[in-house]
Amino acid sequence: MDGAPHPLGAGQTGVQPTVRAGFLPGRTVHLHPLARCNLACKHCYSSSGPQASAMLDPDLLVRLMPHLADEGYETLSLSGGEPLLYPELPRVAEAARAAGMRTIAITNGFRVAPRFQHLIDALDGLAVSFDGLRGVHDRVRGTPRAFEMGVAALRHLQSLGRPAAVAYTVSRESLPDLPAFLEMVAPLGVRGVQLRPLVMTGRATEEYTGPALGPADMIRLWLTASALQMAWDGEMAIHCDAAPAEAVRADRMAWRAALTGTGTVLSDEINPLVITPDGRLRPYTFDFPARHDLGSVETFMVSPVQARRRMAGLRPHLAHAFEDLADETGVIDWFAWVTARAQGRAGPGVQRGIPARV
Amino acid sequence: MKPTSNRAMHKALASRLASREIPDDVLKSLADRLTIDDLTIGGIDFCPYGICIDYFSEKPVELATFKPLGKYRELRLFPWGILDDELWRVRLEVHVPELQTVRVR
């Protein structure tokens, strides 16, 4: 039964563990090579914008890729800032491919156009980010062209016969737009949609607090997503980064290596691994507390074992996060949940910075 | 029901949920009602009666377990079988009047 899916998670009933590490289907590095962006979105968790200057040395990143592959990472997911603004994106992506990793990027779509074909060709897949239909999206992005450019990007990818995906930020404002949005993008060749609950961190804590999701919104999101998954079954894969707390709890054995320190490579315990524009290796989320950083890109290349040793300080927070689920009956974003615990804001029902509703 | 009608029903229900036609407190109480100790929710589907919900259990299941759900129409119990003979899948069609009056266009 190796590798067979199990509804309660491998290990709980004697089934052999799968190779899955955590709740992601693959082992992923979220690389933020730069903080600069042509937009300054109200909800940006990395506070990116035109004035942001932090950027990683491309030579350093090229050298880093084989080390990441050696630690079991399979996918390099580029974000930012706007990743298509990174000057040497093709070279870094080529190094990742040469190391055996798949390369994808999440973009606002402004550079997904014919004159940037070399950037598109450098990547195995592209996801265009949206925050709702035109009205909400353009207001959040701070420009009246943002929605039009995002849609144009999808049209361009469709014309190239390239698979396209969408990363959709779900807020109280954008959730009502979601069914109509899917009707709009389905004919544009979109084959996957990731629904990402708004994270109340970075610039969102100052400019976008109103649309934060409360506990009832999370239930609404999960039910809506469940209905939409059935509605679009066979045409678009819809993934929601939210699940009932008890389902998360039941699947805890996917985290066995991280909880027990029995991983043999870093990706057994840290998935996803985040690399910030200032070169820090961080567990799980961009806003995970810096005291749990696993080191810098440079120190990681010298000694990945040190990064794994740093996991020891994180383990109690992980265990605590699972223990807290026992009293939770709602729907949660697991990574927000565990980040809140590591930040010291524990207690059932606490999402990151989300004001209590209902 | 024809597959196309099923699809339309799911879309209509998604629109109704997303647009907040169903109030927050109703959804919260529905989530509380569907949560049963010692049973894990494995998945849900929507049907004209309400919700078809799959639970998984590693212990023998008694009918009284489902009393907090209120009205339910049908209960089916499957051994998980080849994958794991200690595990039971329980599927219920639960009456959820909160989700009714979905208009399928």
Short mmCIF file of C-alpha atoms in Angstrom, two decimals:
data_model
loop_
_atom_site.label_atom_id
_atom_site.label_comp_id
_atom_site.label_asym_id
_atom_site.label_seq_id
_atom_site.Cartn_x
_atom_site.Cartn_y
_atom_site.Cartn_z
CA MET A 1 0.00 0.00 0.00
CA ASP A 2 2.98 2.34 -0.28
CA GLY A 3 1.86 5.70 -1.54
CA ALA A 4 -1.86 4.87 -1.45
CA PRO A 5 -4.02 7.82 -0.45
CA HIS A 6 -5.47 7.45 2.99
CA PRO A 7 -8.27 9.63 4.32
CA LEU A 8 -6.86 9.82 7.82
CA GLY A 9 -3.26 10.33 6.81
CA ALA A 10 -0.59 7.73 6.44
CA GLY A 11 0.68 6.14 9.60
CA GLN A 12 -2.37 6.51 11.82
CA THR A 13 -3.62 3.06 11.05
CA GLY A 14 -0.40 1.33 10.21
CA VAL A 15 -0.29 2.33 6.56
CA GLN A 16 3.24 2.99 5.36
CA PRO A 17 4.11 6.71 5.18
CA THR A 18 4.07 8.33 1.79
CA VAL A 19 6.82 10.59 0.51
CA ARG A 20 4.60 13.61 1.04
CA ALA A 21 6.10 16.28 3.28
CA GLY A 22 3.43 18.40 4.94
CA PHE A 23 0.26 19.35 3.13
CA LEU A 24 1.66 20.39 -0.24
CA PRO A 25 1.53 17.91 -3.11
CA GLY A 26 5.19 18.57 -3.97
CA ARG A 27 8.29 19.89 -2.28
CA THR A 28 8.51 23.56 -3.06
CA VAL A 29 10.82 26.53 -2.64
CA HIS A 30 9.11 29.93 -2.69
CA LEU A 31 11.88 32.15 -3.97
CA HIS A 32 11.43 35.92 -3.71
CA PRO A 33 14.45 37.09 -5.73
CA LEU A 34 13.51 40.76 -5.48
CA ALA A 35 11.18 43.03 -3.56
CA ARG A 36 10.66 45.43 -6.42
CA CYS A 37 7.31 45.42 -8.17
CA ASN A 38 5.64 47.67 -10.72
CA LEU A 39 2.57 47.68 -8.46
CA ALA A 40 2.09 48.38 -4.76
CA CYS A 41 -0.98 46.31 -3.89
CA LYS A 42 -2.90 47.18 -0.74
CA HIS A 43 -2.72 43.61 0.55
CA CYS A 44 0.88 42.73 -0.40
CA TYR A 45 2.24 40.41 2.29
CA SER A 46 5.83 41.21 1.28
CA SER A 47 5.24 45.00 1.13
CA SER A 48 6.70 45.01 -2.37
CA GLY A 49 6.55 48.07 -4.61
CA PRO A 50 8.42 50.29 -7.09
CA GLN A 51 10.61 51.74 -4.35
CA ALA A 52 11.67 48.43 -2.80
CA SER A 53 15.30 47.68 -3.59
CA ALA A 54 16.23 44.35 -1.96
CA MET A 55 17.38 41.89 -4.60
CA LEU A 56 19.36 38.66 -4.55
CA ASP A 57 22.58 38.24 -6.54
CA PRO A 58 21.84 36.04 -9.58
CA ASP A 59 25.26 34.37 -9.36
CA LEU A 60 24.41 33.35 -5.81
CA LEU A 61 21.04 31.93 -6.88
CA VAL A 62 22.57 29.99 -9.77
CA ARG A 63 24.96 28.35 -7.31
CA LEU A 64 22.13 27.73 -4.85
CA MET A 65 19.91 25.62 -7.13
CA PRO A 66 21.82 22.29 -6.93
CA HIS A 67 21.90 22.62 -3.14
CA LEU A 68 18.12 23.00 -3.03
CA ALA A 69 17.69 19.96 -5.28
CA ASP A 70 20.04 17.98 -3.05
CA GLU A 71 17.70 18.73 -0.13
CA GLY A 72 14.80 17.17 -2.02
CA TYR A 73 13.08 20.25 -3.40
CA GLU A 74 11.28 19.59 -6.68
CA THR A 75 9.70 22.90 -7.62
CA LEU A 76 11.06 26.43 -7.69
CA SER A 77 8.14 28.84 -7.34
CA LEU A 78 9.16 32.42 -8.07
CA SER A 79 7.35 35.32 -6.52
CA GLY A 80 8.46 38.71 -5.33
CA GLY A 81 8.05 41.51 -5.91
CA GLU A 82 7.20 40.84 -9.51
CA PRO A 83 9.40 37.92 -10.56
CA LEU A 84 9.33 38.82 -14.25
CA LEU A 85 11.17 42.04 -13.36
CA TYR A 86 14.15 40.08 -12.05
CA PRO A 87 17.00 40.90 -14.44
CA GLU A 88 18.46 37.41 -14.78
CA LEU A 89 15.37 35.31 -14.40
CA PRO A 90 16.15 33.01 -17.38
CA ARG A 91 19.61 32.22 -16.03
CA VAL A 92 18.32 31.34 -12.56
CA ALA A 93 15.44 29.30 -14.01
CA GLU A 94 17.85 27.45 -16.29
CA ALA A 95 20.03 26.58 -13.29
CA ALA A 96 16.96 25.24 -11.48
CA ARG A 97 15.97 23.14 -14.48
CA ALA A 98 19.51 21.84 -14.81
CA ALA A 99 19.30 20.76 -11.18
CA GLY A 100 16.11 18.85 -11.97
CA MET A 101 13.57 21.29 -10.57
CA ARG A 102 10.36 22.48 -12.17
CA THR A 103 10.07 26.25 -12.46
CA ILE A 104 6.91 28.29 -12.04
CA ALA A 105 6.19 31.92 -11.30
CA ILE A 106 3.29 33.92 -9.91
CA THR A 107 2.99 37.16 -11.81
CA ASN A 108 0.67 40.14 -12.06
CA GLY A 109 0.72 39.59 -15.83
CA PHE A 110 2.10 42.91 -17.02
CA ARG A 111 5.11 41.21 -18.62
CA VAL A 112 3.33 38.19 -20.01
CA ALA A 113 3.44 39.64 -23.50
CA PRO A 114 5.17 38.89 -26.85
CA ARG A 115 8.19 41.14 -26.21
CA PHE A 116 8.99 39.21 -23.04
CA GLN A 117 8.76 35.81 -24.68
CA HIS A 118 12.21 34.88 -23.37
CA LEU A 119 10.86 35.19 -19.81
CA ILE A 120 7.84 33.03 -20.58
CA ASP A 121 10.04 30.42 -22.24
CA ALA A 122 12.28 30.27 -19.19
CA LEU A 123 9.47 28.89 -17.04
CA ASP A 124 7.56 25.63 -17.02
CA GLY A 125 4.38 27.27 -15.79
CA LEU A 126 2.86 30.65 -14.99
CA ALA A 127 0.10 31.64 -12.61
CA VAL A 128 -1.47 35.07 -12.91
CA SER A 129 -2.63 36.60 -9.65
CA PHE A 130 -6.08 38.17 -9.25
CA ASP A 131 -7.91 39.77 -6.34
CA GLY A 132 -11.46 39.77 -7.71
CA LEU A 133 -13.27 41.05 -10.77
CA ARG A 134 -12.23 44.35 -12.34
CA GLY A 135 -13.57 46.75 -9.71
CA VAL A 136 -12.02 45.07 -6.68
CA HIS A 137 -8.86 43.98 -8.49
CA ASP A 138 -7.99 47.41 -9.87
CA ARG A 139 -8.69 49.11 -6.55
CA VAL A 140 -6.47 46.66 -4.64
CA ARG A 141 -3.71 46.94 -7.27
CA GLY A 142 -3.91 50.73 -7.41
CA THR A 143 -4.16 51.01 -11.18
CA PRO A 144 -7.10 50.92 -13.61
CA ARG A 145 -5.08 48.72 -16.01
CA ALA A 146 -4.32 45.84 -13.66
CA PHE A 147 -7.31 43.64 -14.46
CA GLU A 148 -7.04 44.25 -18.18
CA MET A 149 -3.35 43.28 -18.11
CA GLY A 150 -4.02 40.14 -16.10
CA VAL A 151 -6.66 39.00 -18.57
CA ALA A 152 -4.38 39.89 -21.49
CA ALA A 153 -1.71 37.69 -19.93
CA LEU A 154 -4.10 34.74 -19.81
CA ARG A 155 -5.10 35.36 -23.43
CA HIS A 156 -1.46 35.45 -24.48
CA LEU A 157 -0.66 32.19 -22.71
CA GLN A 158 -3.69 30.63 -24.36
CA SER A 159 -2.50 31.81 -27.78
CA LEU A 160 0.84 30.11 -27.11
CA GLY A 161 -0.86 26.90 -26.05
CA ARG A 162 0.77 27.22 -22.65
CA PRO A 163 -0.96 25.96 -19.54
CA ALA A 164 -2.13 28.81 -17.32
CA ALA A 165 -3.18 28.96 -13.73
CA VAL A 166 -4.65 31.64 -11.51
CA ALA A 167 -3.81 32.52 -7.93
CA TYR A 168 -6.89 34.22 -6.48
CA THR A 169 -6.70 36.09 -3.19
CA VAL A 170 -9.93 35.58 -1.29
CA SER A 171 -11.08 38.49 0.84
CA ARG A 172 -14.49 39.60 2.01
CA GLU A 173 -14.52 41.81 -1.08
CA SER A 174 -13.40 39.22 -3.62
CA LEU A 175 -15.33 36.15 -2.45
CA PRO A 176 -18.64 37.33 -3.97
CA ASP A 177 -16.84 37.81 -7.32
CA LEU A 178 -15.43 34.29 -7.38
CA PRO A 179 -18.16 32.32 -9.24
CA ALA A 180 -18.40 34.94 -12.01
CA PHE A 181 -14.61 35.20 -12.17
CA LEU A 182 -14.31 31.47 -12.85
CA GLU A 183 -16.93 31.71 -15.60
CA MET A 184 -14.78 34.43 -17.16
CA VAL A 185 -11.39 32.66 -17.02
CA ALA A 186 -12.50 29.13 -17.92
CA PRO A 187 -12.73 29.94 -21.67
CA LEU A 188 -9.24 31.50 -21.48
CA GLY A 189 -7.59 28.14 -21.03
CA VAL A 190 -7.09 28.35 -17.28
CA ARG A 191 -6.70 24.84 -15.95
CA GLY A 192 -5.95 25.47 -12.29
CA VAL A 193 -7.12 27.99 -9.71
CA GLN A 194 -5.62 28.35 -6.28
CA LEU A 195 -7.82 30.11 -3.74
CA ARG A 196 -5.62 31.85 -1.17
CA PRO A 197 -7.27 33.39 1.88
CA LEU A 198 -6.13 36.98 2.42
CA VAL A 199 -3.21 37.02 4.86
CA MET A 200 -3.27 39.92 7.28
CA THR A 201 0.40 40.79 7.19
CA GLY A 202 2.74 43.20 5.41
CA ARG A 203 0.97 46.13 3.78
CA ALA A 204 -2.46 44.57 4.39
CA THR A 205 -2.22 45.38 8.10
CA GLU A 206 -2.25 49.09 7.24
CA GLU A 207 -4.17 49.40 4.00
CA TYR A 208 -6.53 46.45 3.72
CA THR A 209 -7.82 45.41 7.14
CA GLY A 210 -11.53 45.71 6.35
CA PRO A 211 -11.71 42.77 3.94
CA ALA A 212 -9.97 40.35 6.35
CA LEU A 213 -11.69 36.98 6.60
CA GLY A 214 -13.30 36.01 9.89
CA PRO A 215 -14.16 32.49 11.05
CA ALA A 216 -17.54 32.47 9.32
CA ASP A 217 -15.94 33.75 6.11
CA MET A 218 -13.54 30.80 6.20
CA ILE A 219 -16.47 28.37 6.44
CA ARG A 220 -18.19 30.23 3.61
CA LEU A 221 -15.03 30.04 1.52
CA TRP A 222 -14.63 26.30 2.08
CA LEU A 223 -18.26 25.52 1.24
CA THR A 224 -18.16 27.79 -1.80
CA ALA A 225 -14.92 26.20 -2.98
CA SER A 226 -16.39 22.71 -2.48
CA ALA A 227 -19.40 23.59 -4.62
CA LEU A 228 -17.18 25.16 -7.27
CA GLN A 229 -14.87 22.14 -7.37
CA MET A 230 -17.88 20.00 -8.25
CA ALA A 231 -19.21 22.53 -10.73
CA TRP A 232 -15.92 22.74 -12.62
CA ASP A 233 -14.81 19.12 -12.21
CA GLY A 234 -13.02 17.97 -15.35
CA GLU A 235 -12.44 21.50 -16.66
CA MET A 236 -10.56 23.43 -13.99
CA ALA A 237 -8.85 22.11 -10.88
CA ILE A 238 -9.78 24.35 -7.97
CA HIS A 239 -7.63 24.17 -4.88
CA CYS A 240 -8.51 25.99 -1.70
CA ASP A 241 -5.89 26.77 0.96
CA ALA A 242 -8.43 26.22 3.70
CA ALA A 243 -9.77 23.06 5.30
CA PRO A 244 -11.84 22.00 8.30
CA ALA A 245 -9.64 21.94 11.38
CA GLU A 246 -10.50 18.33 12.11
CA ALA A 247 -9.42 17.25 8.63
CA VAL A 248 -6.10 19.02 9.16
CA ARG A 249 -5.71 17.34 12.54
CA ALA A 250 -6.46 13.91 11.08
CA ASP A 251 -3.77 14.43 8.45
CA ARG A 252 -1.04 15.34 10.93
CA MET A 253 1.06 12.31 10.03
CA ALA A 254 1.99 14.12 6.82
CA TRP A 255 4.08 16.23 9.22
CA ARG A 256 5.66 13.32 11.02
CA ALA A 257 9.21 14.07 9.92
CA ALA A 258 8.92 17.69 11.03
CA LEU A 259 7.29 16.79 14.34
CA THR A 260 9.78 14.08 15.24
CA GLY A 261 12.96 15.37 13.64
CA THR A 262 13.36 12.24 11.53
CA GLY A 263 13.85 13.90 8.18
CA THR A 264 16.90 13.02 6.17
CA VAL A 265 16.79 16.08 3.92
CA LEU A 266 15.52 19.60 4.64
CA SER A 267 12.43 19.20 2.45
CA ASP A 268 11.24 16.32 4.67
CA GLU A 269 10.68 18.90 7.42
CA ILE A 270 10.35 22.28 5.74
CA ASN A 271 7.85 22.47 2.91
CA PRO A 272 7.54 25.05 1.56
CA LEU A 273 10.89 26.71 2.12
CA VAL A 274 10.75 30.49 1.71
CA ILE A 275 13.75 32.53 0.52
CA THR A 276 13.33 36.24 1.13
CA PRO A 277 14.73 39.06 -1.06
CA ASP A 278 17.40 39.68 1.61
CA GLY A 279 18.58 36.09 1.38
CA ARG A 280 17.08 34.53 4.48
CA LEU A 281 15.80 30.95 4.52
CA ARG A 282 12.48 30.86 6.33
CA PRO A 283 10.06 28.03 7.15
CA TYR A 284 6.60 27.91 5.57
CA THR A 285 5.54 31.56 5.23
CA PHE A 286 7.07 34.90 4.32
CA ASP A 287 5.99 36.37 7.65
CA PHE A 288 7.12 33.48 9.82
CA PRO A 289 9.04 34.98 12.78
CA ALA A 290 12.63 35.75 11.79
CA ARG A 291 13.95 34.12 14.96
CA HIS A 292 13.11 30.78 13.33
CA ASP A 293 15.08 31.56 10.15
CA LEU A 294 17.17 28.60 9.04
CA GLY A 295 20.10 30.82 8.11
CA SER A 296 21.12 32.66 4.98
CA VAL A 297 21.56 31.43 1.43
CA GLU A 298 25.32 31.58 1.94
CA THR A 299 25.37 29.59 5.19
CA PHE A 300 22.95 27.05 3.72
CA MET A 301 25.30 26.34 0.82
CA VAL A 302 28.17 25.81 3.23
CA SER A 303 26.24 23.62 5.65
CA PRO A 304 22.65 22.49 5.01
CA VAL A 305 22.92 20.41 8.18
CA GLN A 306 22.93 23.64 10.20
CA ALA A 307 19.61 24.59 8.63
CA ARG A 308 18.13 21.25 9.64
CA ARG A 309 19.42 21.68 13.19
CA ARG A 310 17.61 25.01 13.43
CA MET A 311 14.36 23.05 13.07
CA ALA A 312 14.64 21.91 16.67
CA GLY A 313 13.47 25.29 17.94
CA LEU A 314 10.47 25.18 15.67
CA ARG A 315 9.21 21.76 16.64
CA PRO A 316 7.37 22.80 19.85
CA HIS A 317 5.42 25.44 17.91
CA LEU A 318 4.38 22.85 15.34
CA ALA A 319 3.25 20.47 18.06
CA HIS A 320 1.42 23.32 19.79
CA ALA A 321 -0.32 24.22 16.54
CA PHE A 322 -1.65 20.68 16.19
CA GLU A 323 -2.69 20.54 19.86
CA ASP A 324 -4.72 23.74 19.44
CA LEU A 325 -6.69 22.14 16.61
CA ALA A 326 -8.37 19.84 19.11
CA ASP A 327 -10.66 22.66 20.27
CA GLU A 328 -11.29 24.15 16.85
CA THR A 329 -14.45 23.28 14.90
CA GLY A 330 -14.08 25.80 12.12
CA VAL A 331 -12.20 26.04 8.84
CA ILE A 332 -8.58 27.20 8.92
CA ASP A 333 -5.68 28.19 6.71
CA TRP A 334 -3.07 25.84 8.20
CA PHE A 335 -0.04 27.95 7.35
CA ALA A 336 -1.68 31.04 8.85
CA TRP A 337 -2.55 28.95 11.87
CA VAL A 338 0.98 27.68 12.52
CA THR A 339 2.50 31.10 11.81
CA ALA A 340 0.20 32.66 14.42
CA ARG A 341 1.39 30.11 16.98
CA ALA A 342 5.04 30.76 16.17
CA GLN A 343 4.33 34.48 16.55
CA GLY A 344 3.01 33.75 20.04
CA ARG A 345 -0.61 34.51 19.24
CA ALA A 346 -2.12 31.21 20.26
CA GLY A 347 -5.66 30.15 20.90
CA PRO A 348 -8.40 28.48 18.90
CA GLY A 349 -9.95 30.64 16.23
CA VAL A 350 -6.95 32.93 15.93
CA GLN A 351 -5.86 33.53 12.38
CA ARG A 352 -3.10 35.98 11.61
CA GLY A 353 -4.32 39.39 12.67
CA ILE A 354 -7.88 38.59 11.77
CA PRO A 355 -10.42 40.39 13.90
CA ALA A 356 -12.97 38.09 15.50
CA ARG A 357 -16.31 37.90 13.71
CA VAL A 358 -19.28 35.72 14.60
CA MET B 1 -30.55 14.13 -12.25
CA LYS B 2 -28.63 14.85 -15.46
CA PRO B 3 -24.99 15.87 -15.05
CA THR B 4 -25.65 19.29 -16.56
CA SER B 5 -28.31 19.98 -13.94
CA ASN B 6 -25.91 18.93 -11.22
CA ARG B 7 -23.36 21.38 -12.53
CA ALA B 8 -25.89 24.18 -12.64
CA MET B 9 -27.00 23.39 -9.11
CA HIS B 10 -23.42 23.51 -7.83
CA LYS B 11 -22.80 26.82 -9.57
CA ALA B 12 -26.02 28.29 -8.21
CA LEU B 13 -25.20 27.14 -4.72
CA ALA B 14 -21.66 28.54 -4.96
CA SER B 15 -23.06 31.90 -6.03
CA ARG B 16 -25.53 31.91 -3.18
CA LEU B 17 -22.82 31.08 -0.65
CA ALA B 18 -20.29 33.53 -2.05
CA SER B 19 -22.75 36.41 -2.21
CA ARG B 20 -23.67 36.05 1.48
CA GLU B 21 -27.33 35.22 0.85
CA ILE B 22 -26.81 32.72 3.65
CA PRO B 23 -25.94 34.66 6.82
CA ASP B 24 -22.69 34.09 8.73
CA ASP B 25 -24.36 32.80 11.88
CA VAL B 26 -26.27 30.17 9.89
CA LEU B 27 -23.06 28.89 8.32
CA LYS B 28 -21.28 28.81 11.67
CA SER B 29 -24.04 26.79 13.29
CA LEU B 30 -24.10 24.47 10.28
CA ALA B 31 -20.36 23.83 10.66
CA ASP B 32 -20.82 23.12 14.36
CA ARG B 33 -23.67 20.73 13.60
CA LEU B 34 -21.64 18.76 11.05
CA THR B 35 -18.69 18.36 13.41
CA ILE B 36 -18.98 15.07 15.28
CA ASP B 37 -16.45 13.87 17.84
CA ASP B 38 -14.27 10.96 16.71
CA LEU B 39 -15.42 11.26 13.11
CA THR B 40 -13.33 12.88 10.43
CA ILE B 41 -14.96 14.74 7.58
CA GLY B 42 -13.57 13.21 4.40
CA GLY B 43 -15.56 15.21 1.90
CA ILE B 44 -18.87 16.79 1.08
CA ASP B 45 -21.20 16.98 -1.86
CA PHE B 46 -24.31 19.04 -2.30
CA CYS B 47 -27.66 17.57 -3.27
CA PRO B 48 -31.23 18.83 -3.43
CA TYR B 49 -31.83 17.37 0.03
CA GLY B 50 -28.95 19.30 1.57
CA ILE B 51 -25.45 17.93 1.99
CA CYS B 52 -24.05 14.46 1.37
CA ILE B 53 -21.23 14.19 3.84
CA ASP B 54 -18.55 11.52 4.13
CA TYR B 55 -17.14 10.77 7.54
CA PHE B 56 -14.38 8.33 8.37
CA SER B 57 -14.21 6.38 11.59
CA GLU B 58 -11.76 3.93 13.09
CA LYS B 59 -14.28 2.75 15.69
CA PRO B 60 -17.64 1.01 15.35
CA VAL B 61 -20.27 3.64 14.66
CA GLU B 62 -23.64 3.77 16.43
CA LEU B 63 -26.71 5.52 15.11
CA ALA B 64 -26.93 7.72 18.21
CA THR B 65 -23.67 9.32 17.08
CA PHE B 66 -25.55 11.15 14.37
CA LYS B 67 -28.30 12.61 16.55
CA PRO B 68 -26.70 16.08 16.64
CA LEU B 69 -27.02 16.28 12.86
CA GLY B 70 -30.80 16.54 13.07
CA LYS B 71 -32.73 15.11 10.15
CA TYR B 72 -30.90 12.87 7.74
CA ARG B 73 -32.34 10.78 4.96
CA GLU B 74 -29.94 8.00 4.26
CA LEU B 75 -26.91 6.52 5.95
CA ARG B 76 -24.53 4.23 4.13
CA LEU B 77 -21.67 2.46 5.83
CA PHE B 78 -18.72 1.12 3.83
CA PRO B 79 -15.69 -0.75 5.05
CA TRP B 80 -12.67 0.99 3.55
CA GLY B 81 -11.77 -2.54 2.55
CA ILE B 82 -8.66 -3.28 0.62
CA LEU B 83 -6.99 -0.01 1.54
CA ASP B 84 -7.59 -0.39 5.25
CA ASP B 85 -9.98 -2.90 6.76
CA GLU B 86 -10.02 -1.12 10.13
CA LEU B 87 -11.50 2.03 8.69
CA TRP B 88 -15.16 2.82 8.01
CA ARG B 89 -16.58 5.35 5.67
CA VAL B 90 -19.97 6.73 6.63
CA ARG B 91 -22.01 8.66 4.08
CA LEU B 92 -25.08 10.59 5.17
CA GLU B 93 -27.55 12.74 3.33
CA VAL B 94 -28.17 15.46 5.84
CA HIS B 95 -31.18 17.75 5.65
CA VAL B 96 -29.87 21.30 5.46
CA PRO B 97 -32.81 23.66 5.04
CA GLU B 98 -30.35 26.57 5.31
CA LEU B 99 -29.14 25.78 1.79
CA GLN B 100 -32.55 25.39 0.17
CA THR B 101 -34.21 27.81 -2.26
CA VAL B 102 -31.26 27.60 -4.60
CA ARG B 103 -32.56 28.85 -7.91
CA VAL B 104 -31.10 26.99 -10.87
CA ARG B 105 -31.23 29.06 -14.01
#
